[in-house]
Tab-separated table of C-alpha atoms in Angstrom:
chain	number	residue	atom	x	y	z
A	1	UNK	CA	0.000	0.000	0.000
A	2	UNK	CA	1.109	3.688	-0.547
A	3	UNK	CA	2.135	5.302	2.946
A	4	UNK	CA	2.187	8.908	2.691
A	5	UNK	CA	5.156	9.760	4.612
A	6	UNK	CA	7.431	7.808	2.169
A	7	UNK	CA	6.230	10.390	-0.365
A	8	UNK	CA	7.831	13.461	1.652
A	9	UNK	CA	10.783	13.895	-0.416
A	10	UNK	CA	8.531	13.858	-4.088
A	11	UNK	CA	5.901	16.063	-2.711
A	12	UNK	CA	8.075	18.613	-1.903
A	13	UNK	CA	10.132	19.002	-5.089
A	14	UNK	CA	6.912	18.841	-6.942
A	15	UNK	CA	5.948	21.739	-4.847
A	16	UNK	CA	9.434	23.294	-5.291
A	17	UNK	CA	8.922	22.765	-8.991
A	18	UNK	CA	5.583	24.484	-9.297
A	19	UNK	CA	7.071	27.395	-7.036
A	20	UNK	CA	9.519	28.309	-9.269
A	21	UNK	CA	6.749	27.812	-12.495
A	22	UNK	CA	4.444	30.794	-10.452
A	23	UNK	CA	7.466	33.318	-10.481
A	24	UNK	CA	8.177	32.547	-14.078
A	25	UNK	CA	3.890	33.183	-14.489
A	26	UNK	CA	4.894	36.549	-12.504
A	27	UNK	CA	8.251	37.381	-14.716
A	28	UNK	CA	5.663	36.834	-17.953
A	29	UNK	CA	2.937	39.555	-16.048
A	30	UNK	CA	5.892	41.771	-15.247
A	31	UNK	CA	7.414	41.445	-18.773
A	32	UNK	CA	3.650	42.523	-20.407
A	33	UNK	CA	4.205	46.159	-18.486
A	34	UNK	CA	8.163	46.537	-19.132
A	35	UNK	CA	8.170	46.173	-22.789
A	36	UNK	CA	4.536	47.279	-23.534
A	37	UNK	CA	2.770	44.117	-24.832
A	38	UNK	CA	-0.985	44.077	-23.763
A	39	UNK	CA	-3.066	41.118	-23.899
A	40	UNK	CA	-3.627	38.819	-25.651
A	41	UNK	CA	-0.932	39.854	-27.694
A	42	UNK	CA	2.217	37.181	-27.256
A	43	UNK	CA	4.165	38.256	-29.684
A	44	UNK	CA	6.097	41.166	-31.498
A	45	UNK	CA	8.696	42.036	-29.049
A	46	UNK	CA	11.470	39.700	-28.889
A	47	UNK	CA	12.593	40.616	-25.294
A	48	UNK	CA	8.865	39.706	-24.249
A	49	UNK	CA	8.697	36.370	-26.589
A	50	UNK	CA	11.932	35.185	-24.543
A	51	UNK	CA	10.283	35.777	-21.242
A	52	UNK	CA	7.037	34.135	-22.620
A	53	UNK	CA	8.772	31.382	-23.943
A	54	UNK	CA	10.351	30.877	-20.827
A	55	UNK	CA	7.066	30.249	-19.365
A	56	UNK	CA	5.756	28.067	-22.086
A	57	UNK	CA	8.351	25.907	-22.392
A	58	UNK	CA	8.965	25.110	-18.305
A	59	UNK	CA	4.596	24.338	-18.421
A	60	UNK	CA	5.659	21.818	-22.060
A	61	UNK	CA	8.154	20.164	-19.620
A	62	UNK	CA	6.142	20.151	-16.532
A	63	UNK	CA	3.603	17.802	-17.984
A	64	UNK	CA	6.756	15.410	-18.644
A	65	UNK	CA	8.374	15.751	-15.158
A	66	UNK	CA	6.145	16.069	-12.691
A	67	UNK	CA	4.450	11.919	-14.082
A	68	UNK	CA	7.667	10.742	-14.096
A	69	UNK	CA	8.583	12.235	-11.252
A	70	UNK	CA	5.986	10.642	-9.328
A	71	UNK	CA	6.115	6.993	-11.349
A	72	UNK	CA	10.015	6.837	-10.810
A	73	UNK	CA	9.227	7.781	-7.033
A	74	UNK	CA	6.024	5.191	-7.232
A	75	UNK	CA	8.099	2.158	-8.673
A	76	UNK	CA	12.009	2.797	-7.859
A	77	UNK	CA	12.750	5.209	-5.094
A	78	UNK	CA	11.140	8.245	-3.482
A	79	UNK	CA	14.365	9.896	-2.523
A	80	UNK	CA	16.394	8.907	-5.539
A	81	UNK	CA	13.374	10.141	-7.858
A	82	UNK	CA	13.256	13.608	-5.400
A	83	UNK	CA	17.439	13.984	-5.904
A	84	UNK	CA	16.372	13.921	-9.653
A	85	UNK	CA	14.043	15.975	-9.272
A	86	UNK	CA	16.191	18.552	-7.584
A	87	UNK	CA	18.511	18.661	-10.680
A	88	UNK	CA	15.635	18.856	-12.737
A	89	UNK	CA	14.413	21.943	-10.722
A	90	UNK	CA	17.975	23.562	-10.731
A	91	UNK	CA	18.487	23.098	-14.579
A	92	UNK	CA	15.122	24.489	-15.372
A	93	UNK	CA	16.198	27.341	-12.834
A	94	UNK	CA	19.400	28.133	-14.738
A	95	UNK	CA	17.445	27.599	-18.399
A	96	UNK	CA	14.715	30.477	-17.477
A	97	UNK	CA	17.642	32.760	-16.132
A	98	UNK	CA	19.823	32.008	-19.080
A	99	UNK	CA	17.455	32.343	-21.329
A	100	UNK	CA	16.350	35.945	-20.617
A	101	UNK	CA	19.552	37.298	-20.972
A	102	UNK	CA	20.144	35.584	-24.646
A	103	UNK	CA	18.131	32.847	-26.862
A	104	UNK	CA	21.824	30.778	-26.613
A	105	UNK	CA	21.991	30.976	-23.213
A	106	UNK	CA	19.134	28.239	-22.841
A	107	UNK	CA	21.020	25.470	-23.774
A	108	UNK	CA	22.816	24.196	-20.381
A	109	UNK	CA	19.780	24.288	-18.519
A	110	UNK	CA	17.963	22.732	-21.181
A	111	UNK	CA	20.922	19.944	-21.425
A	112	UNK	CA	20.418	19.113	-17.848
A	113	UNK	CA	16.184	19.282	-17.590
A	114	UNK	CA	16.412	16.471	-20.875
A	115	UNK	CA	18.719	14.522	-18.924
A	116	UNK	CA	17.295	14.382	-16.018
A	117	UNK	CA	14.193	14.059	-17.934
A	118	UNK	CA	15.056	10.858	-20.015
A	119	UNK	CA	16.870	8.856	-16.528
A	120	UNK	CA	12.978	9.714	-14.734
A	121	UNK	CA	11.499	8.378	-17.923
A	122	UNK	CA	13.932	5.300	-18.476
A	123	UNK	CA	13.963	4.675	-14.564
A	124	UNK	CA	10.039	4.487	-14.487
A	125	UNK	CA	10.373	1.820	-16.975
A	126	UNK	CA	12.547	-0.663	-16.076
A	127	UNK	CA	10.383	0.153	-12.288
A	128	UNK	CA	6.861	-1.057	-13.868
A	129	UNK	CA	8.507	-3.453	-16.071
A	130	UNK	CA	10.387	-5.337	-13.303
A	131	UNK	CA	7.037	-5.379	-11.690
A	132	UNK	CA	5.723	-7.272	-14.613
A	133	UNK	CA	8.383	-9.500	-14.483
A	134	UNK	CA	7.959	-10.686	-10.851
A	135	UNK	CA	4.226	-10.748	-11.445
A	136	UNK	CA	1.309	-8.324	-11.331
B	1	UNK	CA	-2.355	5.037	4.390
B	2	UNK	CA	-3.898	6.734	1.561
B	3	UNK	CA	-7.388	5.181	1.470
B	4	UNK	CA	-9.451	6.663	-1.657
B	5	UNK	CA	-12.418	7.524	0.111
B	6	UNK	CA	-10.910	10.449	1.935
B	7	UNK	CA	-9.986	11.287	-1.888
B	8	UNK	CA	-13.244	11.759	-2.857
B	9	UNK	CA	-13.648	15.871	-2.588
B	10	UNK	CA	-10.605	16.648	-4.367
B	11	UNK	CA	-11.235	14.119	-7.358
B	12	UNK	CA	-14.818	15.969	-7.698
B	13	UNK	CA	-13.062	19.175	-7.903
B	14	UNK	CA	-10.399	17.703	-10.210
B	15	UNK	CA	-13.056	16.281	-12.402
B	16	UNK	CA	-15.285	19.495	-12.367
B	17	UNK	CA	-11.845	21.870	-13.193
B	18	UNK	CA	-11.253	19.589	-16.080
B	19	UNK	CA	-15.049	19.397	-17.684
B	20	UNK	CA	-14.652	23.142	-17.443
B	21	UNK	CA	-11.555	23.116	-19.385
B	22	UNK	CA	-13.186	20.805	-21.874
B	23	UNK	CA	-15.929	23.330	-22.578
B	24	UNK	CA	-12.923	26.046	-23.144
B	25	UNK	CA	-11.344	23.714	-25.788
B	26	UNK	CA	-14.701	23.380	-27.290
B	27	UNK	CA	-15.293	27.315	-27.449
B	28	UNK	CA	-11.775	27.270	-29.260
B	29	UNK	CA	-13.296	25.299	-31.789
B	30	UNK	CA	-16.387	27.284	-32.227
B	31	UNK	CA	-14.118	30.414	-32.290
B	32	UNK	CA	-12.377	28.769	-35.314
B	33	UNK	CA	-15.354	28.566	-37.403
B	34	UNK	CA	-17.095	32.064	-36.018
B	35	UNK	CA	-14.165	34.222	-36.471
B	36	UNK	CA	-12.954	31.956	-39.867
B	37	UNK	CA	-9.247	31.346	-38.083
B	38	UNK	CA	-8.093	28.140	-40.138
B	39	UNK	CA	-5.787	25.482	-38.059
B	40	UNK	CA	-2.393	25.912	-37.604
B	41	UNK	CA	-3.221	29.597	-37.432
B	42	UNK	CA	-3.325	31.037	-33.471
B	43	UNK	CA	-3.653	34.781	-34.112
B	44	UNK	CA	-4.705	36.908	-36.588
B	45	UNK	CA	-8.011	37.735	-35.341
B	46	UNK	CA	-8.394	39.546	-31.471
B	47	UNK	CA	-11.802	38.081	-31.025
B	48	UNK	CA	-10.171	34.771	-31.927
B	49	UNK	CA	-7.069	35.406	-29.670
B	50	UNK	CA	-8.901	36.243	-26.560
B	51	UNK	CA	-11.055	32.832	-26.548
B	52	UNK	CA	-7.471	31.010	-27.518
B	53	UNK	CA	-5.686	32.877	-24.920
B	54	UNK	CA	-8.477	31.586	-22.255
B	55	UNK	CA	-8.036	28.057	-22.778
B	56	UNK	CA	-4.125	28.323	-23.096
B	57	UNK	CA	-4.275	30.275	-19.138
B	58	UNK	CA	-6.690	27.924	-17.979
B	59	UNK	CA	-4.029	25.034	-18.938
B	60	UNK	CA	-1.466	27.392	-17.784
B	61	UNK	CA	-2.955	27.639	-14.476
B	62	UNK	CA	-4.065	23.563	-14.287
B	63	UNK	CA	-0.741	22.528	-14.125
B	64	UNK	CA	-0.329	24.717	-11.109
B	65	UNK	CA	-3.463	24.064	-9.214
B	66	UNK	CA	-4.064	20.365	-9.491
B	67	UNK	CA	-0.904	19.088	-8.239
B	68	UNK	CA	-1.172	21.904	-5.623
B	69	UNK	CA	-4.784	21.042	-4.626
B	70	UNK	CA	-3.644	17.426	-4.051
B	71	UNK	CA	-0.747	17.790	-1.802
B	72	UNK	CA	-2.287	20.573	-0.057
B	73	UNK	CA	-5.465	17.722	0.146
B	74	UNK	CA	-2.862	14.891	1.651
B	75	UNK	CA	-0.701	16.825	3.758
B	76	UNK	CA	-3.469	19.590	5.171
B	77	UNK	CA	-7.077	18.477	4.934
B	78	UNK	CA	-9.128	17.108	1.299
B	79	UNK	CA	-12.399	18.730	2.989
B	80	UNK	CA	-10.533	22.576	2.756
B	81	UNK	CA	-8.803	21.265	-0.192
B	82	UNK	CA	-12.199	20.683	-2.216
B	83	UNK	CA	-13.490	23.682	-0.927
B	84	UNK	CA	-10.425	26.517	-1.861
B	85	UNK	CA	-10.583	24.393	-5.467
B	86	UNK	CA	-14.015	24.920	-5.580
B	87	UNK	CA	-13.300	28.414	-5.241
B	88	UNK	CA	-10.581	28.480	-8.333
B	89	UNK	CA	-13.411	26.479	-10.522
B	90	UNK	CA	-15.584	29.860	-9.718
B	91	UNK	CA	-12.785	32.437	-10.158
B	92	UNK	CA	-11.672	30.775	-13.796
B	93	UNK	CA	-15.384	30.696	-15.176
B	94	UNK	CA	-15.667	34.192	-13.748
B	95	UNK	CA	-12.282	34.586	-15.616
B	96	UNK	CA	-13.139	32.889	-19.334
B	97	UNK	CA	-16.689	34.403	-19.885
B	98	UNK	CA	-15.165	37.861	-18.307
B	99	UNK	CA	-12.103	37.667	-20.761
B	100	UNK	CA	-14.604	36.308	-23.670
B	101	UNK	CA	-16.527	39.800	-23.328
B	102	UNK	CA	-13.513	42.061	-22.927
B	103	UNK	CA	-9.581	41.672	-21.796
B	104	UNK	CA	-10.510	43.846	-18.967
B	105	UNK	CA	-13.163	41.860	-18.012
B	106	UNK	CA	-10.304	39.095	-17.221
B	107	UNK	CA	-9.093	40.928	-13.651
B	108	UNK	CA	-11.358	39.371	-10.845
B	109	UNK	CA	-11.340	35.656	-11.627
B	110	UNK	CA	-7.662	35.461	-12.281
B	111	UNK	CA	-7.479	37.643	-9.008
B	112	UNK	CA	-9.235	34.526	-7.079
B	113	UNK	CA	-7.550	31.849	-9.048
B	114	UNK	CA	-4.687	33.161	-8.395
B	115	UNK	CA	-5.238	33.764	-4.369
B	116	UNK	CA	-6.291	30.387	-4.298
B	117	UNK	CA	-3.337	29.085	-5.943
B	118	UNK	CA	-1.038	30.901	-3.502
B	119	UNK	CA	-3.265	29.460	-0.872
B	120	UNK	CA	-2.842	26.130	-1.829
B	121	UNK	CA	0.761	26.646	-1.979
B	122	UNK	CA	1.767	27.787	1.567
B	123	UNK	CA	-0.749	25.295	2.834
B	124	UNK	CA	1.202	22.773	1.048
B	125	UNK	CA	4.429	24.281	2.012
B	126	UNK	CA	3.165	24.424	5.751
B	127	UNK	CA	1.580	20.667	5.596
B	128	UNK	CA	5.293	19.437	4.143
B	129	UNK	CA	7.219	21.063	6.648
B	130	UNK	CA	5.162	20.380	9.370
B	131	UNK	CA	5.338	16.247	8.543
B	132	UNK	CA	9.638	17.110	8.221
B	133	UNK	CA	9.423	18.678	12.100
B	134	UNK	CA	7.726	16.075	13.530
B	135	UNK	CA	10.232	13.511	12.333
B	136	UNK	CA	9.510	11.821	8.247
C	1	UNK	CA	-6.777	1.678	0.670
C	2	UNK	CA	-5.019	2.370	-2.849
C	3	UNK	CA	-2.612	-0.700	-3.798
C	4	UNK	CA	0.512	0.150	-5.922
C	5	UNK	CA	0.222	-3.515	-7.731
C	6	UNK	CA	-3.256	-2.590	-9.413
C	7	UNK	CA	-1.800	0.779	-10.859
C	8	UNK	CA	0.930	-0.979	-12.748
C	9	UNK	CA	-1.997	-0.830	-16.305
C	10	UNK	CA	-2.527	2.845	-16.083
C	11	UNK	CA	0.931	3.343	-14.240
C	12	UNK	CA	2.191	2.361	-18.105
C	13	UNK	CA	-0.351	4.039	-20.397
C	14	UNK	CA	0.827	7.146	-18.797
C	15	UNK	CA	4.518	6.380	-19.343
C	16	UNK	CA	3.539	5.296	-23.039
C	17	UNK	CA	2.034	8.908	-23.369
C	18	UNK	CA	4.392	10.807	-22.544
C	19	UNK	CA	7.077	8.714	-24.493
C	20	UNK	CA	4.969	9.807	-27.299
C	21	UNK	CA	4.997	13.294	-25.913
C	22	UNK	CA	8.548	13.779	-25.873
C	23	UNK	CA	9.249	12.523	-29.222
C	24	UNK	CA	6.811	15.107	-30.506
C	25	UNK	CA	9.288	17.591	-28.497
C	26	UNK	CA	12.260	16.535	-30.521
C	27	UNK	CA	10.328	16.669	-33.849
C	28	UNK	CA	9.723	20.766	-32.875
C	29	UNK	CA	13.310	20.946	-32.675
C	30	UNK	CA	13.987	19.053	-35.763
C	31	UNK	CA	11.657	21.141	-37.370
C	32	UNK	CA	13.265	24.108	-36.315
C	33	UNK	CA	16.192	23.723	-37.869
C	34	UNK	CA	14.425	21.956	-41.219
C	35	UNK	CA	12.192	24.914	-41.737
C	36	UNK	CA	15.410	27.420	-40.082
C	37	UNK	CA	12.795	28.713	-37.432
C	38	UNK	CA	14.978	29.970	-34.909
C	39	UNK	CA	14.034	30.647	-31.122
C	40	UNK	CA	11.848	32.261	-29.823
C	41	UNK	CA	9.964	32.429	-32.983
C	42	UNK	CA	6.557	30.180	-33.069
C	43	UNK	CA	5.072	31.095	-36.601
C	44	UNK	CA	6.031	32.376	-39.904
C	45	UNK	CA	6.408	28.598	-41.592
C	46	UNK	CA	3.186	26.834	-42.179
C	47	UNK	CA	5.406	23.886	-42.008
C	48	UNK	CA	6.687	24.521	-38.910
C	49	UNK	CA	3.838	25.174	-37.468
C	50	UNK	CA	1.775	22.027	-38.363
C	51	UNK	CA	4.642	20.122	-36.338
C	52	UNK	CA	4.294	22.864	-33.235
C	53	UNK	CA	0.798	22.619	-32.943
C	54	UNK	CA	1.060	18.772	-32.729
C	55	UNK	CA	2.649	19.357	-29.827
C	56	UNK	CA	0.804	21.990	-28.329
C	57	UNK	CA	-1.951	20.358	-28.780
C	58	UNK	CA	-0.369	17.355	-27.545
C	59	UNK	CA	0.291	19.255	-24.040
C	60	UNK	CA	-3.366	20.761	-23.941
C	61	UNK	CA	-5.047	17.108	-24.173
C	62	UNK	CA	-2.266	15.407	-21.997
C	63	UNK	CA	-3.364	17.791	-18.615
C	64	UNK	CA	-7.173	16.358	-19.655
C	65	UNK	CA	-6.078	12.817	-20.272
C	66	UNK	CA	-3.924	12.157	-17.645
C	67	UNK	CA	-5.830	13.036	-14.563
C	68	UNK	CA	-9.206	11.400	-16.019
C	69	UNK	CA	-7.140	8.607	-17.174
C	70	UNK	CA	-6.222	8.049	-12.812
C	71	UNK	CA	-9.283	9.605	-11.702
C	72	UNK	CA	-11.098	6.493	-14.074
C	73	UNK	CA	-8.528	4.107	-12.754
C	74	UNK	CA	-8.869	4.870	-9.300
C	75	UNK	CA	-12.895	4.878	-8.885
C	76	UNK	CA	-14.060	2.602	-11.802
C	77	UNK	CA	-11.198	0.123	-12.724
C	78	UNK	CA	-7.510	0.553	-13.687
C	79	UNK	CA	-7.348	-2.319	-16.782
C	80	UNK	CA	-10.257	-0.533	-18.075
C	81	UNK	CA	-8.757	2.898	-17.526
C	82	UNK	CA	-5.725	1.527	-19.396
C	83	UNK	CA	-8.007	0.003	-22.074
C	84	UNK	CA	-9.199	3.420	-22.742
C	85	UNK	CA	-5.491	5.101	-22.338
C	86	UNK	CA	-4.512	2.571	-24.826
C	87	UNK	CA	-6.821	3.781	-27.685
C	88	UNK	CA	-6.648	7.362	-26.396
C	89	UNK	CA	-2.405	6.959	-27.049
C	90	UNK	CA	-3.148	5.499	-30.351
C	91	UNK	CA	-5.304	8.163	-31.661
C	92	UNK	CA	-2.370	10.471	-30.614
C	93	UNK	CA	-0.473	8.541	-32.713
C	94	UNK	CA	-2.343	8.841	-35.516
C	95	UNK	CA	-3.608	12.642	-34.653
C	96	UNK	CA	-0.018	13.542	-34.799
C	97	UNK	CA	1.414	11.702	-38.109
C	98	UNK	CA	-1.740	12.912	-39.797
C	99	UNK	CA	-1.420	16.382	-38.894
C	100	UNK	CA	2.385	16.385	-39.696
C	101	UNK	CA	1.159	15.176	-43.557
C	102	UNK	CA	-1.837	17.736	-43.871
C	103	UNK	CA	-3.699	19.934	-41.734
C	104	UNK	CA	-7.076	18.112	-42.674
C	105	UNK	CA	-5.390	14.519	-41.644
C	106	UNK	CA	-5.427	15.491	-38.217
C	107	UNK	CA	-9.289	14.735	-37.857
C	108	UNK	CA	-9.639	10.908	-37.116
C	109	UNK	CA	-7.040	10.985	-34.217
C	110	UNK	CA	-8.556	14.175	-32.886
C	111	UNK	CA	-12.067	11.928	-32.723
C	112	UNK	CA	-10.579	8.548	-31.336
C	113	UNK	CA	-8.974	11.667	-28.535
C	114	UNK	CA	-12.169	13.449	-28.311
C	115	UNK	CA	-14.190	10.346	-27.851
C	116	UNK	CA	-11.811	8.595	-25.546
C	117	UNK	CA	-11.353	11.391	-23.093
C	118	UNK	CA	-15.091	11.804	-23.200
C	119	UNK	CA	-15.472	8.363	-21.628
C	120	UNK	CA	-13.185	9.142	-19.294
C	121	UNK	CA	-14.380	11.715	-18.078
C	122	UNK	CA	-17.903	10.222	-17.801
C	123	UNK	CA	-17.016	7.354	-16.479
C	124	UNK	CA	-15.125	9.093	-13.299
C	125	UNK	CA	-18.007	11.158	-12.753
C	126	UNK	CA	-20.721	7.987	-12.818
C	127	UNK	CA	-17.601	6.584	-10.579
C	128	UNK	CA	-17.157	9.535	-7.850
C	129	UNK	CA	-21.577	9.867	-7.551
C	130	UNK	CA	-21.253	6.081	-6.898
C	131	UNK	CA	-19.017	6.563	-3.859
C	132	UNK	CA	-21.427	9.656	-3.072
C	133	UNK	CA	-24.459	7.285	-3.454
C	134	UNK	CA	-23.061	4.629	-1.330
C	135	UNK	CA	-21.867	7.314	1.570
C	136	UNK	CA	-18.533	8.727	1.477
């Protein structure tokens, strides 16, 4: 059975994860006001399309971390699947800060979200199939 | 334990959030034809962009309130859980048929989805740390 | 109380999806440099765009599917949740190689989606009421 307490370590980078999503949210608001683009308007300004891209692409990868987060945590190891997580949540940190400054600047935290990304994804599967192979 | 009964507030709310979200796709659809905005095409046309630009906040926002609403629902209580998400389901159909009529018209809900959100955050934040004090 | 043995069905769909998921994140980039789209940019390239909105579109049904997809598991059955997940995953499949070829090919996976989620979503409400019925 799934005990709460054993999912500590997951809940709170998820929460650490989504954290750092709401300021980027804010950064997009702020962005609107400093370079003059009203809604719904998302594009036209370059400086503004990097901060908005910023946001859009952290919610694109959000939708792949936070299930495999969880599934990695589920069916290999809460605390190695959180210490993942972590380097997920620093990478995407140093993507969005990177990337305001200069399109190019993405790319390390980018390198590190994928990679951290694809173990989560390759860990969750071995998890379910070993499961499989010692019997549903 | 987690025993699925004690689930059974938040999963309404989840469900309720999402068949809202549905109907927002839907309206993008109808937009499509109304406003003659042919797929791939997102822009173009501001009546067009302001029903797009609902249904790509409301998934925006989703991504932050579910998996907010459900560790605030484990770690604090389901029964306030439900209840504050009940409250964001309110504030974003205040938002989309606000923002449908008029950008302006978008301020109040996003002002209570978004108060909601940061509720559901620190309660989250306060429900983690709290289980981390007394010993995980 | 919720067993982590009788997840392992839709514990996999959702891996599947989101496999599928991330390869439509590479084919953005691919496309990217096929149709020389650079970042931040979004439009310009009908091309391009075909292969972006897969995506897009992609993420917008994935924060629908996923939760109904548990929310089905959990209160109606989880092999019949990952019956449904199965089909819904195919129809992605086809949804997205359609829509890379023509913007009118993406219609039949769009319906197997559409159809899919709409069981879903109807069967974790008929689910939820049942718990209701039978006091919570």
């Amino acid at each position: 059975m799934i005990e709460l307490k054993s999912l500590i370590f997951p809940s709170l980078v998820t929460l650490v994860s989504l954290i750092v999503y709401f300021v980027l949210i804010i950064n997009v608001g702020r962005a609107r006001s400093k370079y003059n683009v009203p809604v719904p308007q998302t594009s036209g300004n370059p400086d503004f399309e990097r901060v908005f891209r910023v946001q859009q692409n952290t919610l694109e990868q959000l939708i792949l971390f936070l299930p495999n987060l969880w599934l990695f945590s589920l069916f290999i190891s809460p605390i190695w699947g959180a210490g993942i997580g972590t380097i997920w949540v620093i990478g995407r940190i140093i993507y969005a800060w990177g990337y305001y400054q200069a399109a190019e600047k993405r790319i390390l935290g980018f390198a590190i979200n994928s990679l951290s990304t694809m173990v989560l994804i390759i860990g969750s599967l071995v998890g379910i199939i070993k499961i499989f192979a010692t019997g549903v």
